[in-house]
Short mmCIF file of C-alpha atoms in Angstrom, two decimals:
data_model
loop_
_atom_site.label_atom_id
_atom_site.label_comp_id
_atom_site.label_asym_id
_atom_site.label_seq_id
_atom_site.Cartn_x
_atom_site.Cartn_y
_atom_site.Cartn_z
CA UNK W 1487 139.25 52.76 144.31
CA UNK W 1488 136.44 52.80 146.85
CA UNK W 1489 137.97 55.96 148.30
CA UNK W 1490 137.30 57.72 145.02
CA UNK W 1491 133.98 56.20 144.06
CA UNK W 1492 132.33 57.05 147.38
CA UNK W 1493 131.83 60.69 146.38
CA UNK W 1494 128.88 62.52 144.81
CA UNK W 1495 127.51 61.64 141.41
CA UNK W 1496 125.78 63.53 138.64
CA UNK W 1497 123.76 62.01 135.81
CA UNK W 1498 121.93 62.85 132.62
CA UNK W 1499 118.97 60.52 132.37
CA UNK W 1500 116.31 59.99 129.72
CA UNK W 1501 112.94 59.06 131.17
CA UNK W 1502 109.87 57.91 129.30
CA UNK W 1503 106.48 58.55 130.85
CA UNK W 1504 103.68 56.14 129.97
CA UNK W 1505 100.92 58.69 129.45
CA UNK W 1506 100.40 62.26 128.34
CA UNK W 1507 101.03 64.72 131.12
CA UNK W 1508 100.97 68.37 132.03
CA UNK W 1509 104.53 69.66 132.05
CA UNK W 1510 103.99 72.10 134.92
CA UNK W 1511 102.46 69.40 137.09
CA UNK W 1512 105.35 67.08 136.28
CA UNK W 1513 107.88 69.79 137.13
CA UNK W 1514 106.19 70.25 140.50
CA UNK W 1515 106.17 66.53 141.12
CA UNK W 1516 109.81 66.04 140.19
CA UNK W 1517 110.96 68.91 142.40
CA UNK W 1518 109.48 67.01 145.38
CA UNK W 1519 112.12 64.33 144.85
CA UNK W 1520 114.87 66.81 145.76
CA UNK W 1521 116.10 66.13 149.29
CA UNK W 1522 116.10 62.89 151.28
CA UNK W 1523 114.30 60.06 149.52
CA UNK W 1524 113.60 56.47 150.51
CA UNK W 1525 114.53 54.04 147.80
CA UNK W 1526 114.33 50.27 147.49
CA UNK W 1527 116.98 49.00 145.06
CA UNK W 1528 115.61 47.36 141.91
CA UNK W 1529 115.27 43.57 141.57
CA UNK W 1530 118.48 43.38 139.55
CA UNK W 1531 120.84 45.23 141.84
CA UNK W 1532 124.26 44.70 143.33
CA UNK W 1533 123.19 45.62 146.87
CA UNK W 1534 120.80 44.13 149.39
CA UNK W 1535 117.21 45.00 148.59
CA UNK W 1536 116.23 46.95 151.61
CA UNK W 1537 114.87 50.49 151.61
CA UNK W 1538 117.70 53.00 151.81
CA UNK W 1539 117.85 56.70 152.51
CA UNK W 1540 119.53 58.68 149.74
CA UNK W 1541 119.89 62.37 149.09
CA UNK W 1542 119.01 63.95 145.78
CA UNK W 1543 120.78 67.30 145.59
CA UNK W 1544 119.18 68.61 142.45
CA UNK W 1545 117.00 67.59 139.52
CA UNK W 1546 116.72 69.76 136.47
CA UNK W 1547 114.54 69.14 133.41
CA UNK W 1548 116.83 69.77 130.45
CA UNK W 1549 114.42 69.00 127.65
CA UNK W 1550 111.13 67.31 126.86
CA UNK W 1551 109.76 65.72 123.71
CA UNK W 1552 106.29 64.19 123.83
CA UNK W 1553 106.59 61.55 126.56
CA UNK W 1554 110.37 61.76 126.82
CA UNK W 1555 111.98 63.84 129.53
CA UNK W 1556 115.68 64.56 129.76
CA UNK W 1557 116.84 65.09 133.34
CA UNK W 1558 120.06 66.18 135.01
CA UNK W 1559 120.31 64.74 138.49
CA UNK W 1560 122.95 65.10 141.19
CA UNK W 1561 122.76 62.67 144.06
CA UNK W 1562 124.49 60.58 146.68
CA UNK W 1563 126.45 57.59 145.38
CA UNK W 1564 124.36 54.44 145.25
CA UNK W 1565 121.13 56.10 144.20
CA UNK W 1566 119.42 54.10 141.48
CA UNK W 1567 118.29 56.32 138.62
CA UNK W 1568 116.22 53.48 137.14
CA UNK W 1569 114.27 53.29 140.37
CA UNK W 1570 113.98 57.07 140.63
CA UNK W 1571 112.34 57.21 137.20
CA UNK W 1572 110.06 54.35 138.17
CA UNK W 1573 109.06 56.08 141.41
CA UNK W 1574 108.33 59.34 139.58
CA UNK W 1575 106.00 57.28 137.38
CA UNK W 1576 104.28 55.75 140.37
CA UNK W 1577 103.57 59.15 141.93
CA UNK W 1578 102.40 60.44 138.55
CA UNK W 1579 99.93 57.55 138.42
CA UNK W 1580 100.62 56.03 135.04
CA UNK W 1581 104.19 54.81 135.31
CA UNK W 1582 107.53 55.77 133.80
CA UNK W 1583 110.84 54.12 133.11
CA UNK W 1584 114.44 54.96 132.36
CA UNK W 1585 115.49 54.77 128.72
CA UNK W 1586 119.09 55.92 128.78
CA UNK W 1587 121.61 56.98 131.38
CA UNK W 1588 124.98 58.70 131.38
CA UNK W 1589 127.04 59.67 134.39
CA UNK W 1590 128.53 63.11 133.94
CA UNK W 1591 130.35 63.41 137.24
CA UNK W 1592 131.74 61.02 139.81
CA UNK W 1593 133.57 62.85 142.56
CA UNK W 1594 136.51 64.61 140.96
CA UNK W 1595 135.84 63.12 137.53
CA UNK W 1596 133.79 65.36 135.30
CA UNK W 1597 133.09 65.38 131.60
CA UNK W 1598 135.68 68.13 131.18
CA UNK W 1599 138.79 65.94 131.20
CA UNK W 1600 137.25 62.87 129.61
CA UNK W 1601 139.26 61.00 126.99
CA UNK W 1602 138.06 58.42 124.52
CA UNK W 1603 139.74 55.08 123.92
CA UNK W 1604 140.75 56.34 120.47
CA UNK W 1605 142.52 59.34 122.01
CA UNK W 1606 144.39 57.05 124.40
CA UNK W 1607 145.45 54.83 121.52
CA UNK W 1608 146.61 57.80 119.45
CA UNK W 1609 148.59 59.27 122.33
CA UNK W 1610 150.29 55.92 122.88
CA UNK W 1611 151.13 55.74 119.19
CA UNK W 1612 152.69 59.23 119.28
CA UNK W 1613 154.81 58.23 122.24
CA UNK W 1614 155.95 54.86 120.92
CA UNK W 1615 156.50 55.74 117.27
CA UNK W 1616 157.14 59.47 117.22
CA UNK W 1617 158.86 59.86 120.62
CA UNK W 1618 156.31 62.52 121.53
CA UNK W 1619 154.91 62.00 125.00
CA UNK W 1620 153.09 65.33 125.29
CA UNK W 1621 149.65 63.94 124.40
CA UNK W 1622 150.10 61.02 126.77
CA UNK W 1623 151.00 63.38 129.59
CA UNK W 1624 147.76 65.29 129.01
CA UNK W 1625 145.76 62.07 129.39
CA UNK W 1626 147.51 60.55 132.39
CA UNK W 1627 146.52 62.35 135.57
CA UNK W 1628 148.96 61.72 138.42
CA UNK W 1629 147.18 59.38 140.83
CA UNK W 1630 147.56 61.96 143.60
CA UNK W 1631 144.54 63.80 142.18
CA UNK W 1632 142.45 60.95 143.55
CA UNK W 1633 143.17 62.26 147.05
CA UNK W 1634 141.59 65.61 146.24
CA UNK W 1635 139.13 66.44 148.98
CA UNK W 1636 140.87 64.31 151.60
CA UNK W 1637 142.92 65.83 154.42
CA UNK W 1638 146.58 65.24 153.68
CA UNK W 1639 149.77 64.76 155.65
CA UNK W 1640 153.29 65.38 154.35
CA UNK W 1641 155.97 63.15 155.78
CA UNK W 1642 159.73 63.24 156.06
CA UNK W 1643 161.86 61.24 153.59
CA UNK W 1644 163.01 59.05 156.49
CA UNK W 1645 159.48 57.89 157.27
CA UNK W 1646 158.51 56.94 153.71
CA UNK W 1647 160.04 53.47 153.45
CA UNK W 1648 158.62 52.26 156.77
CA UNK W 1649 155.11 53.25 155.62
CA UNK W 1650 155.64 51.47 152.30
CA UNK W 1651 156.35 48.34 154.37
CA UNK W 1652 153.04 48.86 156.18
CA UNK W 1653 154.17 50.64 159.35
CA UNK W 1654 151.87 53.04 161.19
CA UNK W 1655 152.59 56.73 160.75
CA UNK W 1656 153.83 58.20 164.01
CA UNK W 1657 154.12 61.84 165.07
CA UNK W 1658 157.86 62.42 164.50
CA UNK W 1659 157.58 61.64 160.76
CA UNK W 1660 155.04 64.39 160.10
CA UNK W 1661 156.26 67.60 158.49
CA UNK W 1662 152.96 69.30 157.58
CA UNK W 1663 149.27 68.52 157.76
CA UNK W 1664 145.81 69.67 156.81
CA UNK W 1665 143.24 69.63 159.62
CA UNK W 1666 141.54 66.25 160.19
CA UNK W 1667 139.55 64.41 162.82
CA UNK W 1668 139.68 60.95 164.38
CA UNK W 1669 138.53 58.23 161.95
CA UNK W 1670 138.90 60.53 158.93
CA UNK W 1671 140.37 59.00 155.79
CA UNK W 1672 143.67 60.80 155.22
CA UNK W 1673 146.28 60.67 152.49
CA UNK W 1674 149.99 60.41 153.29
CA UNK W 1675 152.26 62.17 150.78
CA UNK W 1676 155.99 62.70 150.46
CA UNK W 1677 157.43 66.21 150.33
CA UNK W 1678 157.60 65.68 146.54
CA UNK W 1679 153.84 65.17 146.52
CA UNK W 1680 153.94 61.42 145.85
CA UNK W 1681 151.10 59.40 147.37
CA UNK W 1682 152.51 56.89 149.86
CA UNK W 1683 149.37 55.52 151.49
CA UNK W 1684 145.77 56.18 152.45
CA UNK W 1685 144.77 55.48 156.02
CA UNK W 1686 142.52 56.19 158.94
CA UNK W 1687 143.40 58.92 161.43
CA UNK W 1688 143.92 57.68 164.97
CA UNK W 1689 143.90 61.13 166.57
CA UNK W 1690 142.57 64.62 165.99
CA UNK W 1691 144.96 66.94 164.14
CA UNK W 1692 144.68 69.44 167.01
CA UNK W 1693 146.67 67.03 169.16
CA UNK W 1694 149.58 66.87 166.71
CA UNK W 1695 151.33 69.98 167.94
CA UNK W 1696 151.91 68.51 171.41
CA UNK W 1697 152.56 64.97 170.26
CA UNK W 1698 156.16 63.82 170.50
CA UNK W 1699 155.41 60.19 169.67
CA UNK W 1700 152.53 57.81 169.03
CA UNK W 1701 150.42 56.60 166.14
CA UNK W 1702 148.71 59.26 164.04
CA UNK W 1703 147.51 57.30 160.98
CA UNK W 1704 146.88 53.59 160.44
CA UNK W 1705 147.53 52.95 156.75
CA UNK W 1706 144.74 50.98 155.03
CA UNK W 1707 146.09 51.00 151.51
CA UNK W 1708 149.77 51.41 150.67
CA UNK W 1709 150.43 52.74 147.17
CA UNK W 1710 154.16 53.33 147.08
CA UNK W 1711 156.36 50.33 146.23
CA UNK W 1712 158.94 49.31 148.83
CA UNK W 1713 162.56 50.47 148.80
CA UNK W 1714 162.09 53.65 146.75
CA UNK W 1715 163.22 55.72 149.71
CA UNK W 1716 166.12 54.74 151.98
CA UNK W 1717 165.39 52.36 154.81
CA UNK W 1718 165.99 54.16 158.05
CA UNK W 1719 164.42 52.02 160.73
CA UNK W 1720 166.36 49.72 162.98
CA UNK W 1721 166.26 46.02 162.33
CA UNK W 1722 165.34 43.75 165.20
CA UNK W 1723 168.41 41.88 166.35
CA UNK S 714 160.11 75.29 154.50
CA UNK S 715 157.96 75.63 151.43
CA UNK S 716 155.33 73.16 150.33
CA UNK S 717 155.89 71.86 146.82
CA UNK S 718 153.64 73.60 144.30
CA UNK S 719 152.06 70.46 142.90
CA UNK S 720 150.61 69.61 146.31
CA UNK S 721 148.44 72.74 146.16
CA UNK S 722 147.30 71.72 142.68
CA UNK S 723 145.82 68.45 143.97
CA UNK S 724 143.23 70.26 146.06
CA UNK S 725 142.48 73.01 143.58
CA UNK S 726 141.56 70.21 141.15
CA UNK S 727 138.27 69.70 143.02
CA UNK S 728 138.06 73.08 144.81
CA UNK S 729 138.89 71.62 148.21
CA UNK S 730 140.39 73.97 150.73
CA UNK S 731 142.07 72.97 153.97
CA UNK S 732 145.05 75.05 155.03
CA UNK S 733 148.47 73.52 155.51
CA UNK S 734 150.12 73.66 158.94
CA UNK S 735 153.87 73.10 158.98
CA UNK S 736 155.11 71.57 162.23
CA UNK S 737 158.76 70.97 161.45
CA UNK S 738 161.35 71.94 158.92
CA UNK S 739 162.46 69.29 156.49
CA UNK S 740 163.79 68.87 153.00
CA UNK S 741 163.48 66.09 150.47
CA UNK S 742 166.39 64.43 148.75
CA UNK S 743 166.16 64.33 144.96
CA UNK S 744 167.99 61.01 144.97
CA UNK S 745 164.82 59.21 145.99
CA UNK S 746 161.47 59.07 144.21
CA UNK S 747 160.29 61.74 141.78
CA UNK S 748 158.43 65.01 142.14
CA UNK S 749 154.87 63.83 141.55
CA UNK S 750 154.36 65.93 138.42
CA UNK S 751 157.81 65.28 136.98
CA UNK S 752 157.83 61.51 136.84
CA UNK S 753 159.43 59.94 133.78
CA UNK S 754 156.65 58.73 131.48
CA UNK S 755 157.26 55.03 132.29
CA UNK S 756 156.78 55.73 136.00
CA UNK S 757 153.79 57.97 135.33
CA UNK S 758 152.06 55.20 133.39
CA UNK S 759 152.16 53.01 136.48
CA UNK S 760 150.90 55.75 138.81
CA UNK S 761 148.12 57.54 137.06
CA UNK S 762 144.42 57.88 136.47
CA UNK S 763 142.64 58.13 133.14
CA UNK S 764 139.21 59.67 133.04
CA UNK S 765 138.01 57.44 130.22
CA UNK S 766 134.79 57.91 128.28
CA UNK S 767 133.38 54.40 128.19
CA UNK S 768 131.32 53.80 125.08
CA UNK S 769 128.00 51.98 125.48
CA UNK S 770 128.39 48.30 124.73
CA UNK S 771 131.57 46.94 126.27
CA UNK S 772 131.51 46.46 130.03
CA UNK S 773 133.67 48.49 132.41
CA UNK S 774 135.76 45.38 133.04
CA UNK S 775 136.36 44.93 129.33
CA UNK S 776 137.42 48.55 128.90
CA UNK S 777 139.72 48.35 131.93
CA UNK S 778 141.27 45.21 130.44
CA UNK S 779 141.80 46.84 127.04
CA UNK S 780 143.49 49.83 128.65
CA UNK S 781 145.64 47.45 130.65
CA UNK S 782 146.75 45.75 127.43
CA UNK S 783 147.31 49.02 125.57
CA UNK S 784 149.70 50.21 128.26
CA UNK S 785 151.17 46.75 128.88
CA UNK S 786 150.75 47.17 132.62
CA UNK S 787 149.94 44.41 135.05
CA UNK S 788 147.73 46.39 137.38
CA UNK S 789 144.76 48.41 136.25
CA UNK S 790 141.34 48.80 137.71
CA UNK S 791 138.26 50.89 137.29
CA UNK S 792 136.06 52.76 139.68
CA UNK S 793 132.43 53.44 139.16
CA UNK S 794 130.02 51.03 137.60
CA UNK S 795 126.83 52.39 136.20
CA UNK S 796 124.02 50.00 137.09
CA UNK S 797 125.69 46.59 137.07
#
């Protein structure tokens, strides 16, 4: 999961300012928060409270009503919106705080393909009671989509079972690859597109062409169950 | 050798582009596994992601647990907690 959640985030955030303000001045002030900011996590936080560097990619004022300001913010993961609102208030001089927050994007997940719990329940009902799985298929995204944005490697059928048992991926098992560098997180897929494992690259993909043997990827997380593909490695006598 | 269509779809899902380089010819046997987008529904349920709209109120853990019960699966998790 951490491989997915470590990507960029986008929020809609309602901020309340504690005094009357000039909208143009506020716009100016907020735009200064775009870029690298230093942020100390709030008292109630899940991380160590030391000042961290985070990047704010964009802040847009969507709407204002008296002392309420609706913002759309895109930022690095781990940026506290509550603290951002507070800091805007500090610079403004009279304080501000966050009233409501909604995340509208987390990496590949946007509001576009969101489903509600009711929709999930209805789709399950259709499948179980009406033998219609079409709605369920619209809701369930194959887990492979989680590897979107990662370099990928396709492996031969013969290499699949060894990886599912935790073996390192070596050069002979590789059929195709997307360019990657040492230490990159890469996804290992079968020729059918099934995710086998996610691991860390041990070499640069440029070296692959001349490699006859040797470790290419060290799997960190194996996702395919064992014994789906035929076992083709030799047992130790 | 041709790369299976679905594999291209994964990257177009988030507009990622990184060309494929084929270094050897190989084919896959239909006897083993399933084409990732043609899994029987029971297999798909165990290998999928739901982009769920969590209502305010219940915690992410609660929602993940409910979904787990609804699908009667033993493994389900969630990613992304908004201000724990």
